[in-house]
Coordinates of C-alpha atoms and ligand atoms in Angstrom, one line a residue:
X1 CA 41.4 47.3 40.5
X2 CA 39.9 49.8 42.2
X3 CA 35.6 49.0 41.2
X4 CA 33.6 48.3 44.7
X5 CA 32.7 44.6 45.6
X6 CA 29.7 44.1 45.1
X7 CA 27.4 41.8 47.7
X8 CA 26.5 39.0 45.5
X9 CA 27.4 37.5 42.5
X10 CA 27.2 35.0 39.2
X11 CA 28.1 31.1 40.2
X12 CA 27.7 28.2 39.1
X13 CA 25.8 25.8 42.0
X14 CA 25.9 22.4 43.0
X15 CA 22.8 21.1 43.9
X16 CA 22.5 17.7 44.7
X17 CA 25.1 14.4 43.8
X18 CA 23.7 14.4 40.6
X19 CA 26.3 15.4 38.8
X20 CA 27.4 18.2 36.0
X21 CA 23.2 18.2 35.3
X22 CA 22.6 19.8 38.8
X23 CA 25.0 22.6 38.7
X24 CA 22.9 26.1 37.6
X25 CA 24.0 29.6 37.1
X26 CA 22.5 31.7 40.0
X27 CA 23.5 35.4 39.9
X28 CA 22.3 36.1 43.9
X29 CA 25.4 34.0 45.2
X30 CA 27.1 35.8 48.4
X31 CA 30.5 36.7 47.7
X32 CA 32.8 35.3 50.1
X33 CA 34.9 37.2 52.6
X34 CA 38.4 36.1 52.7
X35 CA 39.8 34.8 56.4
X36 CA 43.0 35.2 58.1
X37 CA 45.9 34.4 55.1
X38 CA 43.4 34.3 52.6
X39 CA 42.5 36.8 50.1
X40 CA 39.7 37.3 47.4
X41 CA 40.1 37.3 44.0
X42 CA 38.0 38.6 40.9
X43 CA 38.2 35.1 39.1
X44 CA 38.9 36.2 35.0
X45 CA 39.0 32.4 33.8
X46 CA 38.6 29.7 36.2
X47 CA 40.5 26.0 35.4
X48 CA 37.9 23.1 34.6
X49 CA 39.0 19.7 36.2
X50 CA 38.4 15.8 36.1
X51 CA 37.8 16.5 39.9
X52 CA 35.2 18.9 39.6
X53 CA 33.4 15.7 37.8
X54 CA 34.0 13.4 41.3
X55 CA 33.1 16.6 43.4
X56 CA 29.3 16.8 41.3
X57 CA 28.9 13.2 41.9
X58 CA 30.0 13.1 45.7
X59 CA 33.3 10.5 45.0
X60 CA 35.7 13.4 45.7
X61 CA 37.2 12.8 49.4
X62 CA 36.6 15.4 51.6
X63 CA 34.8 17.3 48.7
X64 CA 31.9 20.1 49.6
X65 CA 28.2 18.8 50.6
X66 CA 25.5 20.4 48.2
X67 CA 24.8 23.0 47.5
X68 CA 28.0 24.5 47.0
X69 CA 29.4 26.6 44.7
X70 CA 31.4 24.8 42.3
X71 CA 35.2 24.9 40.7
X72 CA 38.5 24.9 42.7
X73 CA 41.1 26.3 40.0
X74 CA 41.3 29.9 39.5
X75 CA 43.3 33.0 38.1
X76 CA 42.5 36.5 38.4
X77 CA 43.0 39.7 40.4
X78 CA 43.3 40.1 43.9
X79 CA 40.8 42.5 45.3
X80 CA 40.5 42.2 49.0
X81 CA 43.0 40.6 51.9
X82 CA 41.8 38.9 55.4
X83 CA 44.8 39.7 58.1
X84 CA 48.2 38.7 58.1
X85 CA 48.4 39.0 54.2
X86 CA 51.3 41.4 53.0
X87 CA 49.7 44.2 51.3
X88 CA 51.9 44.3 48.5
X89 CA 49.6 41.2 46.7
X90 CA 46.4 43.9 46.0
X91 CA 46.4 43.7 42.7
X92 CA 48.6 41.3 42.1
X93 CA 47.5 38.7 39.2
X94 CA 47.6 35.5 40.3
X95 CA 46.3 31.6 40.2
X96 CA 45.3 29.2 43.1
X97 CA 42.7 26.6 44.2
X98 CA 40.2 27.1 47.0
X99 CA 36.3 26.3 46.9
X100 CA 34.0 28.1 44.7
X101 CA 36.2 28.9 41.4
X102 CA 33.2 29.0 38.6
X103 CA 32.3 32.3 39.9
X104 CA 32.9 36.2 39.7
X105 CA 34.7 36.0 42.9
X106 CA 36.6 33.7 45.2
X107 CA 39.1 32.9 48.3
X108 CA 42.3 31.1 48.1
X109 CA 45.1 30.8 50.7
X110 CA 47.4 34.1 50.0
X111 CA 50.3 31.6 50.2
X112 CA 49.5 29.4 47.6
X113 CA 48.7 32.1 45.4
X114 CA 50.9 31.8 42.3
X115 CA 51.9 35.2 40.4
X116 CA 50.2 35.0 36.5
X117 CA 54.0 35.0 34.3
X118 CA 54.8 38.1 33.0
X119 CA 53.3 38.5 29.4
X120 CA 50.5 35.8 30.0
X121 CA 46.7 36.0 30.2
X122 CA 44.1 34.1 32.7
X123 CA 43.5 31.8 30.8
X124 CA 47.0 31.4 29.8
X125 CA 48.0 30.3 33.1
X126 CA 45.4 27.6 33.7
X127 CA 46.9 24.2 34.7
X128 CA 49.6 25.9 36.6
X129 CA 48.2 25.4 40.1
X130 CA 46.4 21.9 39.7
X131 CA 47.7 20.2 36.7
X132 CA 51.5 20.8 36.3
X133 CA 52.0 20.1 39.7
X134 CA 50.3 16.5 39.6
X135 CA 52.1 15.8 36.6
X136 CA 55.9 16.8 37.4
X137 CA 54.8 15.2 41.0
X138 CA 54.3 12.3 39.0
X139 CA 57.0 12.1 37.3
X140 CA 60.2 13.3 39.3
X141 CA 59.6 13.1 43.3
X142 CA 57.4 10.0 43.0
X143 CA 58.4 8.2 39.7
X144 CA 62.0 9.2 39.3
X145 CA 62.3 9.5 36.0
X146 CA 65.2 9.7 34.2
X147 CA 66.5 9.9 31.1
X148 CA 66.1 7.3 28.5
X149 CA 63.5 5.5 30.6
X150 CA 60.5 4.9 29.1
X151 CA 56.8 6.5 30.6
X152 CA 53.0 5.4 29.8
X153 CA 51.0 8.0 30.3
X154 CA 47.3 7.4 30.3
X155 CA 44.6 10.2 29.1
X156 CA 48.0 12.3 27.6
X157 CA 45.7 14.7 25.2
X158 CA 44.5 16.0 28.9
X159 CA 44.9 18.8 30.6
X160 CA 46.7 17.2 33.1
X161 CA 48.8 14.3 30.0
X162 CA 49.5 17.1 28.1
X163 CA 51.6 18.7 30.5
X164 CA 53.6 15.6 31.7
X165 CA 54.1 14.7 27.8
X166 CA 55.8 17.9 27.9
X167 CA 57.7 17.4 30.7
X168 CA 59.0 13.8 30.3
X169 CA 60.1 14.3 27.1
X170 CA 62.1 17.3 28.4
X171 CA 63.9 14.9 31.2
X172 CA 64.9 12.6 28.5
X173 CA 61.9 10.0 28.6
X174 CA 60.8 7.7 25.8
X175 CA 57.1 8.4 26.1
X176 CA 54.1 6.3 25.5
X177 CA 50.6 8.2 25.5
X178 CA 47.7 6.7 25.5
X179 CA 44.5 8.3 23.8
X180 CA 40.9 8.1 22.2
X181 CA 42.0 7.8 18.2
X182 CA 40.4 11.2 17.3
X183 CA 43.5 13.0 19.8
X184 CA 46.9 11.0 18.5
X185 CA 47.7 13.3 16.0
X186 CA 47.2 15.9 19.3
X187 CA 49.5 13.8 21.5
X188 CA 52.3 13.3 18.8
X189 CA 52.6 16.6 18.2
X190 CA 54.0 17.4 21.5
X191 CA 56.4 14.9 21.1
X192 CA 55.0 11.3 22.0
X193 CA 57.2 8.5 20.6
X194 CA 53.9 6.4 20.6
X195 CA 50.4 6.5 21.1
X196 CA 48.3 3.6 21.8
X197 CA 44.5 3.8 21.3
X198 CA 43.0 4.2 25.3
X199 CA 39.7 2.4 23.7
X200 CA 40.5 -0.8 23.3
X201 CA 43.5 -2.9 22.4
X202 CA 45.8 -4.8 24.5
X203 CA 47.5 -1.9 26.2
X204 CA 49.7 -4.1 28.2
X205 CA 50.8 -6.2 25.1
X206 CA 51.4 -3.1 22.9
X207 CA 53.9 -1.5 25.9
X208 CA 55.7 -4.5 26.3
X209 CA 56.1 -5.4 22.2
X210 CA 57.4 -1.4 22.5
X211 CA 60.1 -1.9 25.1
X212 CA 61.6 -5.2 24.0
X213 CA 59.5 -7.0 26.9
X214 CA 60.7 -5.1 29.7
X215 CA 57.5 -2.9 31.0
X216 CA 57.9 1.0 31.1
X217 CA 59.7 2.2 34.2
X218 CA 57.1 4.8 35.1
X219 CA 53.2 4.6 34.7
X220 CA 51.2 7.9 35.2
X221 CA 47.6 5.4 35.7
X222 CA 44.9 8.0 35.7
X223 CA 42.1 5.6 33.9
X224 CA 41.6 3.4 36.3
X225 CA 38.8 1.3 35.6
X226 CA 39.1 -1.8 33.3
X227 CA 42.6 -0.2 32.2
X228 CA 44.0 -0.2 35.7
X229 CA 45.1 -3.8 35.1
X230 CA 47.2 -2.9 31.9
X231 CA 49.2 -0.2 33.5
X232 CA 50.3 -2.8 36.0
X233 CA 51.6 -5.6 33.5
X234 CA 53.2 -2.4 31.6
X235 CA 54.9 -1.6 33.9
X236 CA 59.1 -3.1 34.4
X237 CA 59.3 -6.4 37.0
X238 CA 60.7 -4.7 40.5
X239 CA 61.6 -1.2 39.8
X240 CA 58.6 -0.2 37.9
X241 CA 56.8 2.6 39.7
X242 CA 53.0 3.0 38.8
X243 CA 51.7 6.4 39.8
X244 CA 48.0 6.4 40.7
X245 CA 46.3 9.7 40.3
X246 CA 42.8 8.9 39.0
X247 CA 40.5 6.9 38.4
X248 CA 38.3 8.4 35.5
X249 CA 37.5 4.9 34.4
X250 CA 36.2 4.3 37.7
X251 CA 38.2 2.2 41.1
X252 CA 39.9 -0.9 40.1
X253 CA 41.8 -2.9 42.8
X254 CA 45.0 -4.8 43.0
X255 CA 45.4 -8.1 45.9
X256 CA 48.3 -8.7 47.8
X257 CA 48.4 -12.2 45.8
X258 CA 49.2 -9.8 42.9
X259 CA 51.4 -8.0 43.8
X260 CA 53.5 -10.9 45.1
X261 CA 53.1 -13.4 42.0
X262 CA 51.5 -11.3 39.0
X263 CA 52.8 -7.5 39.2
X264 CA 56.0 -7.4 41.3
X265 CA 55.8 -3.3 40.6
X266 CA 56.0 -0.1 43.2
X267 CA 52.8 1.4 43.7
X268 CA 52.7 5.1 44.5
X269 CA 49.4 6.9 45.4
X270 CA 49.1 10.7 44.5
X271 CA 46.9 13.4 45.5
X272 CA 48.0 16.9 44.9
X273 CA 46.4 18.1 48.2
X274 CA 47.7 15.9 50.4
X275 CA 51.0 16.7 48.9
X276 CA 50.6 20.3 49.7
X277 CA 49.7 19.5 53.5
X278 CA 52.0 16.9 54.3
X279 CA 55.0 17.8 52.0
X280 CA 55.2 21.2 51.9
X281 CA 59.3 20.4 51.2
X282 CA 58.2 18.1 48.2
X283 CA 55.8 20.7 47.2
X284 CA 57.7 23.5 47.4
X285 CA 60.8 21.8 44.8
X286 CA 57.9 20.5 42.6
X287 CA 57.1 24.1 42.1
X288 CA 60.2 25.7 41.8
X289 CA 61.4 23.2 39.3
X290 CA 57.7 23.9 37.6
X291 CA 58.6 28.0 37.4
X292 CA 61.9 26.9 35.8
X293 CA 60.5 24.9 33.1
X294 CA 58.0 27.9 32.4
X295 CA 61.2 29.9 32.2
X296 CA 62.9 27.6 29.9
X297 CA 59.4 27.2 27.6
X298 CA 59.0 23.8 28.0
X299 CA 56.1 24.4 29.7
X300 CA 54.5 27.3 27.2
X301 CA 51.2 29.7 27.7
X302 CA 48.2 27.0 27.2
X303 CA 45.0 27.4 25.0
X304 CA 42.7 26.2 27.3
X305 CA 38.8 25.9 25.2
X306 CA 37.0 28.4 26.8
X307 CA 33.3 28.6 27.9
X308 CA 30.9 31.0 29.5
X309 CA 30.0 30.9 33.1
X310 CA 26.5 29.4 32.0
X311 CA 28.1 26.8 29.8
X312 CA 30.0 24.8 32.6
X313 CA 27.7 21.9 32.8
X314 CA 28.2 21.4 29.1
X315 CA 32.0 21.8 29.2
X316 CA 32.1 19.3 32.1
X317 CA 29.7 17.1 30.5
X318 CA 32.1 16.9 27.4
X319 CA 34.9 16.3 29.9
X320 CA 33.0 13.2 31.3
X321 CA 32.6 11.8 27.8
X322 CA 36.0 12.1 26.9
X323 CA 34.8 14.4 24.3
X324 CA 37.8 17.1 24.6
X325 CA 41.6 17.7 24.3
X326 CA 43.4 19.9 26.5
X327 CA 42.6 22.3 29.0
X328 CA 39.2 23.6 29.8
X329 CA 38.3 27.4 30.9
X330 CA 35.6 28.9 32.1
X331 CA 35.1 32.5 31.9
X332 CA 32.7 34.7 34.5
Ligands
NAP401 N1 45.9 13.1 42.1 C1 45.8 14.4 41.8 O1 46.2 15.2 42.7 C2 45.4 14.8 40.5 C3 45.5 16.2 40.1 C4 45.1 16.5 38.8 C5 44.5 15.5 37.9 N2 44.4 14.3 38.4 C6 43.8 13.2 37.6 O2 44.4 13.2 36.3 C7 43.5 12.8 35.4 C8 43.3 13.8 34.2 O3 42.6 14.9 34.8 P1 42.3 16.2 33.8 O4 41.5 17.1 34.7 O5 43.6 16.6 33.2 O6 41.3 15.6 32.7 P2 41.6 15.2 31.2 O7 42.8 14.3 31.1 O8 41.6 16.5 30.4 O9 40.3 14.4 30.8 C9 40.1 13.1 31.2 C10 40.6 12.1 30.2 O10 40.7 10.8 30.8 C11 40.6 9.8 29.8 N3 39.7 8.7 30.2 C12 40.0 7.5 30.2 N4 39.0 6.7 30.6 C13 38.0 7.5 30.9 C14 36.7 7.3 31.3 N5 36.2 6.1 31.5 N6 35.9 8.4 31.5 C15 36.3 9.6 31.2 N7 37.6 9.9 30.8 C16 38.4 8.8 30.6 C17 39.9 10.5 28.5 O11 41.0 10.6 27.6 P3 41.0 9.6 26.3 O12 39.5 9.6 25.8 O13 41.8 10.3 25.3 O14 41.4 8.3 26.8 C18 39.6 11.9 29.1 O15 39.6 12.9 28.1 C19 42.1 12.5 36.1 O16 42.1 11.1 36.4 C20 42.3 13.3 37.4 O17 41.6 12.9 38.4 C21 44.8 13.9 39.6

């Protein structure tokens, strides 16, 4: 606290729609001012996401035109307030999402500005904002889970699978991750009761052998893709509820037809954002029930794999190829 803000700064830019390739470090970056209820933070680790993949490729809705600086999750220090922000939050350590995270500096909305837990570090605290929300949305306000239902959860050695592992086993759940082979031992050791192999298989066949024909009761379907049909015969006849909250695997579609004579399931679309803006009630319980569990440990500091500044094409070019496991962090 305390050092002068300088002018400009390190970031990492997005060029053009080409992807994780066109993103470069540029150290002559403007750093931004922060509006009314915003406030500028000195970003320690920023929070590496499957949507900062859609946002280099143009696919996220609503995303930033090129060039932009790129990165939405951050944690850090906050060094400057635009009006109406109580003063008491200079200096207070925090995490949020706003536009430009993989930089030295950037603005989030003072309100959504989460306070780092006592004891933790930046990097620590990394999922907080952006992937332990979608998760417990996932899984309580939307799929109502309870306990001793059962729960696939697709890409669950994830930074975002991980975290609702965690959490569904806590309410009870019988979970089912799924998983590239090199991650099951990852998966099972947070407390999986199975893991089926996300690269090929019949995914649908091996949930239904595992819950005596009946379908799991909740589906977290983040693959998309060729998979996007699986989660939908794995999931229970009439009060099945398949969550969609990705599509890594790329857009898959279900017909009316379907869901009338082939998948007789509940379909629930999430995105976290839209959440925020239109549910602030929903939001608001997601993330008080989220502090508790932080409280209680179930949700414990993460080890995110951390990279420099320069290395976020690589780290989101590993996160494309399903190469990693966890949480990634980038560090200005
Ligand atoms: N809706 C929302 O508001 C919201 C918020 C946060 C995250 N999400 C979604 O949650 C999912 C996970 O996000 P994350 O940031 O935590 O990433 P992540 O799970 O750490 O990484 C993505 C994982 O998805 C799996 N995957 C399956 N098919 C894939 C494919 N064709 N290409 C690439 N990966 C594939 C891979 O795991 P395996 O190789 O082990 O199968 C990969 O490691 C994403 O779909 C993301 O968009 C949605």
């Amino acid at each position: 606290m305390g050092a002068k803000i300088p002018a400009t700064m390190r970031a990492l830019v997005q060029g053009s729609f080409d992807g994780p390739r066109d993103m470069r470090l540029r150290d002559d970056v403007p750093v931004p001012s922060p509006g009314a209820g915003e406030v500028l933070m000195r970003v320690r680790a920023a929070g590496v996401n499957f949507g900062d993949i859609s946002r280099a490729y143009g696919t996220f809705a609503g995303g930033p035109r090129p060039p932009f600086v790129a990165g939405f999750e951050g944690a850090g220090e906050i060094v400057a307030l635009g009006s109406g922000v109580g003063a008491e939050l200079l200096g207070a350590r925090v995490t949020g999402v706003g536009d430009g995270a993989f930089a030295e500096y950037m603005v989030v909305p003072g309100a959504a500005a989460m306070p780092v837990p006592s004891g933790w570090t930046e990097q620590q605290v990394l999922g907080a904002a952006v992937n332990w929300p979608a998760a417990l949305a996932a899984l309580r306000p939307l799929g109502g889970v309870t306990a001793g239902q059962t729960v696939l959860i697709h890409a669950a050695a994830g930074g975002t699978g991980q975290a609702a592992v965690r959490m569904a086993k806590h309410y009870g759940a019988t979970v089912i991750g799924t998983a590239s082979p090199e991650k099951h031992e990852t998966v099972r050791a947070l407390g999986a009761d199975h893991v089926l192999d996300s690269r090929g298989g019949d995914l649908a066949a091996q949930v239904l052998r595992l819950t005596g024909g009946a379908g799991a009761d909740v589906v977290l379907e983040s693959a998309g893709g060729p998979s996007f049909d699986a989660g939908m015969a794995a999931a229970k006849r009439v009060t099945g509820r398949v969550i969609v909250l990705g599509l890594a695997g790329g857009e898959a579609s279900i017909s009316n037809w379907e869901l009338v004579y082939k998948n007789q399931i509940q379909l629930i679309g999430l995105n976290l954002g839209v959440l925020i803006r239109t549910a602030p009630g929903i939001f608001g319980e997601v993330m008080g029930e989220l502090s508790a569990l932080v409280t209680a440990g179930v949700l414990p500091p993460g080890r995110p794999t951390h990279y420099d500044l320069d290395a976020g094409p690589k780290a989101l070019g590993e996160l494309e190829s399903r190469a990693t496991v966890g949480k990634l962090a980038l560090v200005p």
